[in-house]
């Protein structure tokens, strides 16, 4: 089955760090651009980061720039999000999402999400 | 506050049609394609419409999209109970250099 599975969420104190992982299966992971999208409790979707298929190009939303780092290991079909200096407002479900490959920023495969709670 | 503006909720009886608007600007909706996502509460988003009006395989033709200027719309005809979900529009924003989403619209089937 073609799917994405996120892991690594949990409870962390403000100012702390966390690393999220997303593993792809049953598709050529290295051929696809990937993204992280988050959703705060009861709120809408927020795109936070993009990485090209090779990993050479990365983009971030202003809300996480300088604190979060996206990376990937194509040999492991894995996507990562290193989150530092976490704030209460970073509490959300974090989804990894695969780009459709049509150059239209459409995300046609999503993981189930992993929950991050930032609280003292 | 979301960059793209959607109504918080719409509702309709089974079999009726509803429409959801998505208003943006020249930096996003007008200049780029709009994609729509459906999210059942507690689940992951699912791509519903891409490139303004195209349906991925498996999406019923009851769902249709359109765009004119700075406003895009999602229409659902023949409303069914399983259409109860949150719907989000999205587009690239050339100023912000990333994807922006609407705040989401909750569809209730009465």
PDB file of C-alpha atoms in Angstrom:
ATOM      1  CA  UNK A   1       0.000   0.000   0.000  1.00  0.00           C
ATOM      2  CA  UNK A   2       1.283   3.449  -0.913  1.00  0.00           C
ATOM      3  CA  UNK A   3       1.553   5.393   2.330  1.00  0.00           C
ATOM      4  CA  UNK A   4       3.380   7.827   4.581  1.00  0.00           C
ATOM      5  CA  UNK A   5       3.831   7.213   8.295  1.00  0.00           C
ATOM      6  CA  UNK A   6       4.937   9.941  10.711  1.00  0.00           C
ATOM      7  CA  UNK A   7       6.555   9.280  14.060  1.00  0.00           C
ATOM      8  CA  UNK A   8       8.352  11.269  16.714  1.00  0.00           C
ATOM      9  CA  UNK A   9       5.649  13.441  18.204  1.00  0.00           C
ATOM     10  CA  UNK A  10       5.214  13.907  21.917  1.00  0.00           C
ATOM     11  CA  UNK A  11       5.233  16.315  24.841  1.00  0.00           C
ATOM     12  CA  UNK A  12       8.110  18.773  25.060  1.00  0.00           C
ATOM     13  CA  UNK A  13       8.769  21.846  27.183  1.00  0.00           C
ATOM     14  CA  UNK A  14       8.961  25.335  25.676  1.00  0.00           C
ATOM     15  CA  UNK A  15      12.445  25.925  24.339  1.00  0.00           C
ATOM     16  CA  UNK A  16      12.969  22.217  23.775  1.00  0.00           C
ATOM     17  CA  UNK A  17      13.633  20.190  20.635  1.00  0.00           C
ATOM     18  CA  UNK A  18      12.008  17.340  18.806  1.00  0.00           C
ATOM     19  CA  UNK A  19      12.696  15.413  15.612  1.00  0.00           C
ATOM     20  CA  UNK A  20       9.849  14.142  13.493  1.00  0.00           C
ATOM     21  CA  UNK A  21      10.224  11.387  10.918  1.00  0.00           C
ATOM     22  CA  UNK A  22       8.092  10.381   7.976  1.00  0.00           C
ATOM     23  CA  UNK A  23       8.643   7.113   6.159  1.00  0.00           C
ATOM     24  CA  UNK A  24       7.283   6.490   2.694  1.00  0.00           C
ATOM     25  CA  UNK A  25       6.473   3.074   1.296  1.00  0.00           C
ATOM     26  CA  UNK A  26       5.445   1.486  -1.982  1.00  0.00           C
ATOM     27  CA  UNK A  27       6.364   4.426  -4.176  1.00  0.00           C
ATOM     28  CA  UNK A  28       9.652   5.890  -5.524  1.00  0.00           C
ATOM     29  CA  UNK A  29      10.247   8.239  -2.618  1.00  0.00           C
ATOM     30  CA  UNK A  30      13.361   9.805  -4.141  1.00  0.00           C
ATOM     31  CA  UNK A  31      11.355  11.072  -7.112  1.00  0.00           C
ATOM     32  CA  UNK A  32       8.986  13.218  -5.094  1.00  0.00           C
ATOM     33  CA  UNK A  33       9.142  16.635  -3.490  1.00  0.00           C
ATOM     34  CA  UNK A  34       7.896  16.540   0.082  1.00  0.00           C
ATOM     35  CA  UNK A  35       6.314  18.921   2.581  1.00  0.00           C
ATOM     36  CA  UNK A  36       5.381  19.294   6.221  1.00  0.00           C
ATOM     37  CA  UNK A  37       1.967  20.739   7.079  1.00  0.00           C
ATOM     38  CA  UNK A  38       0.658  21.261  10.592  1.00  0.00           C
ATOM     39  CA  UNK A  39      -2.721  21.744  12.180  1.00  0.00           C
ATOM     40  CA  UNK A  40      -3.127  23.337  15.601  1.00  0.00           C
ATOM     41  CA  UNK A  41      -5.996  22.026  17.748  1.00  0.00           C
ATOM     42  CA  UNK A  42      -9.299  23.119  16.238  1.00  0.00           C
ATOM     43  CA  UNK A  43      -7.543  25.189  13.598  1.00  0.00           C
ATOM     44  CA  UNK A  44      -6.849  25.034   9.894  1.00  0.00           C
ATOM     45  CA  UNK A  45      -3.905  23.696   7.922  1.00  0.00           C
ATOM     46  CA  UNK A  46      -0.594  25.539   7.840  1.00  0.00           C
ATOM     47  CA  UNK A  47       2.157  24.686   5.367  1.00  0.00           C
ATOM     48  CA  UNK A  48       5.523  24.934   7.115  1.00  0.00           C
ATOM     49  CA  UNK A  49       8.245  23.431   4.969  1.00  0.00           C
ATOM     50  CA  UNK A  50       9.190  22.036   1.544  1.00  0.00           C
ATOM     51  CA  UNK A  51      12.119  19.990   0.280  1.00  0.00           C
ATOM     52  CA  UNK A  52      12.980  19.100  -3.305  1.00  0.00           C
ATOM     53  CA  UNK A  53      13.367  15.492  -4.399  1.00  0.00           C
ATOM     54  CA  UNK A  54      17.157  15.645  -4.128  1.00  0.00           C
ATOM     55  CA  UNK A  55      17.099  17.646  -0.910  1.00  0.00           C
ATOM     56  CA  UNK A  56      18.960  20.522  -2.484  1.00  0.00           C
ATOM     57  CA  UNK A  57      16.157  23.078  -2.211  1.00  0.00           C
ATOM     58  CA  UNK A  58      14.353  23.835   1.032  1.00  0.00           C
ATOM     59  CA  UNK A  59      11.715  26.418   1.903  1.00  0.00           C
ATOM     60  CA  UNK A  60      10.139  27.397   5.196  1.00  0.00           C
ATOM     61  CA  UNK A  61       7.182  29.396   6.413  1.00  0.00           C
ATOM     62  CA  UNK A  62       8.166  32.525   8.299  1.00  0.00           C
ATOM     63  CA  UNK A  63       6.632  31.082  11.472  1.00  0.00           C
ATOM     64  CA  UNK A  64       9.307  28.368  11.683  1.00  0.00           C
ATOM     65  CA  UNK A  65      12.227  29.805   9.713  1.00  0.00           C
ATOM     66  CA  UNK A  66      15.455  29.612  11.680  1.00  0.00           C
ATOM     67  CA  UNK A  67      14.025  27.127  14.192  1.00  0.00           C
ATOM     68  CA  UNK A  68      12.967  24.144  12.065  1.00  0.00           C
ATOM     69  CA  UNK A  69      15.074  22.186   9.582  1.00  0.00           C
ATOM     70  CA  UNK A  70      13.725  19.846   6.928  1.00  0.00           C
ATOM     71  CA  UNK A  71      15.853  17.039   5.534  1.00  0.00           C
ATOM     72  CA  UNK A  72      15.509  13.694   3.817  1.00  0.00           C
ATOM     73  CA  UNK A  73      17.323  10.408   3.354  1.00  0.00           C
ATOM     74  CA  UNK A  74      16.225   8.944   0.038  1.00  0.00           C
ATOM     75  CA  UNK A  75      18.054   5.699   0.688  1.00  0.00           C
ATOM     76  CA  UNK A  76      15.744   5.171   3.668  1.00  0.00           C
ATOM     77  CA  UNK A  77      12.656   6.725   2.012  1.00  0.00           C
ATOM     78  CA  UNK A  78      12.545   9.057   4.973  1.00  0.00           C
ATOM     79  CA  UNK A  79      11.704  12.696   5.572  1.00  0.00           C
ATOM     80  CA  UNK A  80      12.627  14.544   8.737  1.00  0.00           C
ATOM     81  CA  UNK A  81      11.730  17.736  10.564  1.00  0.00           C
ATOM     82  CA  UNK A  82      14.149  18.918  13.225  1.00  0.00           C
ATOM     83  CA  UNK A  83      12.327  21.354  15.518  1.00  0.00           C
ATOM     84  CA  UNK A  84      14.271  23.576  17.921  1.00  0.00           C
ATOM     85  CA  UNK A  85      13.346  26.425  20.251  1.00  0.00           C
ATOM     86  CA  UNK A  86       9.814  25.089  20.395  1.00  0.00           C
ATOM     87  CA  UNK A  87       7.023  27.414  21.455  1.00  0.00           C
ATOM     88  CA  UNK A  88       3.569  26.746  22.872  1.00  0.00           C
ATOM     89  CA  UNK A  89       2.117  27.872  19.549  1.00  0.00           C
ATOM     90  CA  UNK A  90       3.972  25.062  17.749  1.00  0.00           C
ATOM     91  CA  UNK A  91       1.592  22.573  19.366  1.00  0.00           C
ATOM     92  CA  UNK A  92      -0.167  20.827  16.501  1.00  0.00           C
ATOM     93  CA  UNK A  93      -0.602  17.641  14.546  1.00  0.00           C
ATOM     94  CA  UNK A  94       2.207  17.498  12.016  1.00  0.00           C
ATOM     95  CA  UNK A  95       1.539  15.869   8.657  1.00  0.00           C
ATOM     96  CA  UNK A  96       4.034  14.958   5.989  1.00  0.00           C
ATOM     97  CA  UNK A  97       2.623  15.347   2.496  1.00  0.00           C
ATOM     98  CA  UNK A  98       3.862  14.221  -0.890  1.00  0.00           C
ATOM     99  CA  UNK A  99       3.770  16.628  -3.794  1.00  0.00           C
ATOM    100  CA  UNK A 100       1.841  15.406  -6.816  1.00  0.00           C
ATOM    101  CA  UNK A 101       4.734  16.035  -9.167  1.00  0.00           C
ATOM    102  CA  UNK A 102       2.566  18.177 -11.422  1.00  0.00           C
ATOM    103  CA  UNK A 103       4.295  21.441 -10.468  1.00  0.00           C
ATOM    104  CA  UNK A 104       1.058  22.772  -8.986  1.00  0.00           C
ATOM    105  CA  UNK A 105       1.802  22.443  -5.257  1.00  0.00           C
ATOM    106  CA  UNK A 106      -0.917  19.808  -4.841  1.00  0.00           C
ATOM    107  CA  UNK A 107      -0.338  17.281  -2.079  1.00  0.00           C
ATOM    108  CA  UNK A 108      -1.780  13.966  -3.158  1.00  0.00           C
ATOM    109  CA  UNK A 109      -0.564  11.691  -0.358  1.00  0.00           C
ATOM    110  CA  UNK A 110      -0.667  12.476   3.364  1.00  0.00           C
ATOM    111  CA  UNK A 111       0.423  10.643   6.458  1.00  0.00           C
ATOM    112  CA  UNK A 112      -1.868  10.153   9.432  1.00  0.00           C
ATOM    113  CA  UNK A 113      -0.056  12.845  11.414  1.00  0.00           C
ATOM    114  CA  UNK A 114       1.923  12.920  14.629  1.00  0.00           C
ATOM    115  CA  UNK A 115       0.932  15.117  17.559  1.00  0.00           C
ATOM    116  CA  UNK A 116       3.338  17.584  19.125  1.00  0.00           C
ATOM    117  CA  UNK A 117       2.450  19.263  22.400  1.00  0.00           C
ATOM    118  CA  UNK A 118       4.636  22.073  23.722  1.00  0.00           C
ATOM    119  CA  UNK A 119       3.825  22.739  27.336  1.00  0.00           C
ATOM    120  CA  UNK A 120       5.491  23.197  30.686  1.00  0.00           C
TER     121      UNK A 120
ATOM    122  CA  UNK B   1      -5.839  34.664  10.325  1.00  0.00           C
ATOM    123  CA  UNK B   2      -5.560  32.734   7.061  1.00  0.00           C
ATOM    124  CA  UNK B   3      -4.304  34.271   3.840  1.00  0.00           C
ATOM    125  CA  UNK B   4      -7.194  32.714   1.909  1.00  0.00           C
ATOM    126  CA  UNK B   5     -10.702  33.455   3.146  1.00  0.00           C
ATOM    127  CA  UNK B   6     -13.393  30.789   3.350  1.00  0.00           C
ATOM    128  CA  UNK B   7     -16.793  30.829   5.065  1.00  0.00           C
ATOM    129  CA  UNK B   8     -16.606  28.963   8.394  1.00  0.00           C
ATOM    130  CA  UNK B   9     -19.554  26.734   7.601  1.00  0.00           C
ATOM    131  CA  UNK B  10     -22.149  25.789   5.030  1.00  0.00           C
ATOM    132  CA  UNK B  11     -24.984  23.309   5.280  1.00  0.00           C
ATOM    133  CA  UNK B  12     -27.519  21.592   3.094  1.00  0.00           C
ATOM    134  CA  UNK B  13     -30.012  18.790   3.069  1.00  0.00           C
ATOM    135  CA  UNK B  14     -29.199  15.461   1.431  1.00  0.00           C
ATOM    136  CA  UNK B  15     -29.430  15.778  -2.329  1.00  0.00           C
ATOM    137  CA  UNK B  16     -29.009  19.533  -2.326  1.00  0.00           C
ATOM    138  CA  UNK B  17     -26.032  21.493  -3.648  1.00  0.00           C
ATOM    139  CA  UNK B  18     -23.657  23.694  -1.681  1.00  0.00           C
ATOM    140  CA  UNK B  19     -20.823  25.965  -2.721  1.00  0.00           C
ATOM    141  CA  UNK B  20     -17.726  27.065  -0.813  1.00  0.00           C
ATOM    142  CA  UNK B  21     -15.852  30.203  -1.784  1.00  0.00           C
ATOM    143  CA  UNK B  22     -12.142  30.853  -1.382  1.00  0.00           C
ATOM    144  CA  UNK B  23     -11.033  34.442  -1.701  1.00  0.00           C
ATOM    145  CA  UNK B  24      -7.441  35.499  -2.075  1.00  0.00           C
ATOM    146  CA  UNK B  25      -5.386  38.006  -4.034  1.00  0.00           C
ATOM    147  CA  UNK B  26      -3.283  38.463  -7.146  1.00  0.00           C
ATOM    148  CA  UNK B  27      -0.354  36.895  -5.287  1.00  0.00           C
ATOM    149  CA  UNK B  28      -2.083  33.589  -4.786  1.00  0.00           C
ATOM    150  CA  UNK B  29      -5.510  32.624  -6.156  1.00  0.00           C
ATOM    151  CA  UNK B  30      -5.441  34.876  -9.206  1.00  0.00           C
ATOM    152  CA  UNK B  31      -1.928  34.001 -10.304  1.00  0.00           C
ATOM    153  CA  UNK B  32      -1.713  30.316  -9.376  1.00  0.00           C
ATOM    154  CA  UNK B  33      -3.815  27.201  -9.439  1.00  0.00           C
ATOM    155  CA  UNK B  34      -6.083  26.381  -6.534  1.00  0.00           C
ATOM    156  CA  UNK B  35      -6.289  22.972  -4.919  1.00  0.00           C
ATOM    157  CA  UNK B  36      -8.971  21.729  -2.547  1.00  0.00           C
ATOM    158  CA  UNK B  37      -8.694  19.231   0.301  1.00  0.00           C
ATOM    159  CA  UNK B  38     -11.306  17.311   2.258  1.00  0.00           C
ATOM    160  CA  UNK B  39     -10.661  16.369   5.876  1.00  0.00           C
ATOM    161  CA  UNK B  40     -12.929  14.073   7.817  1.00  0.00           C
ATOM    162  CA  UNK B  41     -12.657  15.004  11.535  1.00  0.00           C
ATOM    163  CA  UNK B  42      -9.781  13.135  13.138  1.00  0.00           C
ATOM    164  CA  UNK B  43      -8.332  12.115   9.781  1.00  0.00           C
ATOM    165  CA  UNK B  44      -5.726  13.297   7.336  1.00  0.00           C
ATOM    166  CA  UNK B  45      -6.526  15.706   4.504  1.00  0.00           C
ATOM    167  CA  UNK B  46      -7.281  14.226   1.093  1.00  0.00           C
ATOM    168  CA  UNK B  47      -6.724  15.969  -2.236  1.00  0.00           C
ATOM    169  CA  UNK B  48     -10.172  16.611  -3.687  1.00  0.00           C
ATOM    170  CA  UNK B  49      -9.629  19.031  -6.577  1.00  0.00           C
ATOM    171  CA  UNK B  50      -6.365  20.106  -8.203  1.00  0.00           C
ATOM    172  CA  UNK B  51      -5.479  22.710 -10.798  1.00  0.00           C
ATOM    173  CA  UNK B  52      -8.700  24.616 -10.091  1.00  0.00           C
ATOM    174  CA  UNK B  53     -11.101  22.057 -11.529  1.00  0.00           C
ATOM    175  CA  UNK B  54      -9.548  18.604 -11.943  1.00  0.00           C
ATOM    176  CA  UNK B  55     -10.532  15.572  -9.896  1.00  0.00           C
ATOM    177  CA  UNK B  56      -8.052  12.907  -8.830  1.00  0.00           C
ATOM    178  CA  UNK B  57      -8.990   9.340  -9.551  1.00  0.00           C
ATOM    179  CA  UNK B  58     -11.635   8.136  -7.120  1.00  0.00           C
ATOM    180  CA  UNK B  59     -13.216  11.518  -6.383  1.00  0.00           C
ATOM    181  CA  UNK B  60     -16.909  11.519  -7.333  1.00  0.00           C
ATOM    182  CA  UNK B  61     -17.989  13.922 -10.060  1.00  0.00           C
ATOM    183  CA  UNK B  62     -20.373  15.500  -7.533  1.00  0.00           C
ATOM    184  CA  UNK B  63     -17.370  17.604  -6.580  1.00  0.00           C
ATOM    185  CA  UNK B  64     -16.339  20.383  -8.947  1.00  0.00           C
ATOM    186  CA  UNK B  65     -14.060  23.382  -8.788  1.00  0.00           C
ATOM    187  CA  UNK B  66     -13.834  26.687 -10.553  1.00  0.00           C
ATOM    188  CA  UNK B  67     -11.897  29.928 -10.387  1.00  0.00           C
ATOM    189  CA  UNK B  68     -12.454  33.488 -11.507  1.00  0.00           C
ATOM    190  CA  UNK B  69     -10.052  36.258 -10.636  1.00  0.00           C
ATOM    191  CA  UNK B  70      -9.201  36.227  -6.950  1.00  0.00           C
ATOM    192  CA  UNK B  71     -11.980  33.820  -5.997  1.00  0.00           C
ATOM    193  CA  UNK B  72     -12.141  30.063  -6.330  1.00  0.00           C
ATOM    194  CA  UNK B  73     -15.142  27.893  -5.556  1.00  0.00           C
ATOM    195  CA  UNK B  74     -15.848  24.301  -4.657  1.00  0.00           C
ATOM    196  CA  UNK B  75     -19.303  22.954  -5.437  1.00  0.00           C
ATOM    197  CA  UNK B  76     -20.820  19.801  -4.068  1.00  0.00           C
ATOM    198  CA  UNK B  77     -23.968  18.575  -5.785  1.00  0.00           C
ATOM    199  CA  UNK B  78     -26.240  15.792  -4.601  1.00  0.00           C
ATOM    200  CA  UNK B  79     -25.015  16.219  -1.030  1.00  0.00           C
ATOM    201  CA  UNK B  80     -24.513  12.961   0.860  1.00  0.00           C
ATOM    202  CA  UNK B  81     -23.973  12.254   4.541  1.00  0.00           C
ATOM    203  CA  UNK B  82     -20.406  11.153   3.895  1.00  0.00           C
ATOM    204  CA  UNK B  83     -19.637  14.643   2.577  1.00  0.00           C
ATOM    205  CA  UNK B  84     -19.722  15.992   6.125  1.00  0.00           C
ATOM    206  CA  UNK B  85     -16.161  17.189   6.558  1.00  0.00           C
ATOM    207  CA  UNK B  86     -13.910  20.213   6.596  1.00  0.00           C
ATOM    208  CA  UNK B  87     -12.823  21.589   3.243  1.00  0.00           C
ATOM    209  CA  UNK B  88      -9.703  23.660   2.669  1.00  0.00           C
ATOM    210  CA  UNK B  89      -8.561  25.603  -0.378  1.00  0.00           C
ATOM    211  CA  UNK B  90      -4.860  26.130  -1.025  1.00  0.00           C
ATOM    212  CA  UNK B  91      -2.615  27.927  -3.482  1.00  0.00           C
ATOM    213  CA  UNK B  92       0.964  29.043  -3.848  1.00  0.00           C
ATOM    214  CA  UNK B  93       1.564  32.594  -2.682  1.00  0.00           C
ATOM    215  CA  UNK B  94       4.221  34.318  -4.754  1.00  0.00           C
ATOM    216  CA  UNK B  95       4.974  36.932  -2.069  1.00  0.00           C
ATOM    217  CA  UNK B  96       5.251  34.487   0.820  1.00  0.00           C
ATOM    218  CA  UNK B  97       6.987  31.898  -1.404  1.00  0.00           C
ATOM    219  CA  UNK B  98       5.021  29.007  -0.034  1.00  0.00           C
ATOM    220  CA  UNK B  99       1.629  27.343  -0.014  1.00  0.00           C
ATOM    221  CA  UNK B 100      -1.171  29.114   1.819  1.00  0.00           C
ATOM    222  CA  UNK B 101      -4.402  27.535   2.972  1.00  0.00           C
ATOM    223  CA  UNK B 102      -7.854  28.873   3.632  1.00  0.00           C
ATOM    224  CA  UNK B 103      -9.202  28.674   7.162  1.00  0.00           C
ATOM    225  CA  UNK B 104     -11.463  25.790   6.252  1.00  0.00           C
ATOM    226  CA  UNK B 105     -15.204  25.362   5.804  1.00  0.00           C
ATOM    227  CA  UNK B 106     -17.226  22.849   7.755  1.00  0.00           C
ATOM    228  CA  UNK B 107     -19.923  21.221   5.637  1.00  0.00           C
ATOM    229  CA  UNK B 108     -22.909  19.923   7.555  1.00  0.00           C
ATOM    230  CA  UNK B 109     -25.497  17.653   5.979  1.00  0.00           C
ATOM    231  CA  UNK B 110     -28.793  18.429   7.669  1.00  0.00           C
TER     232      UNK B 110
END
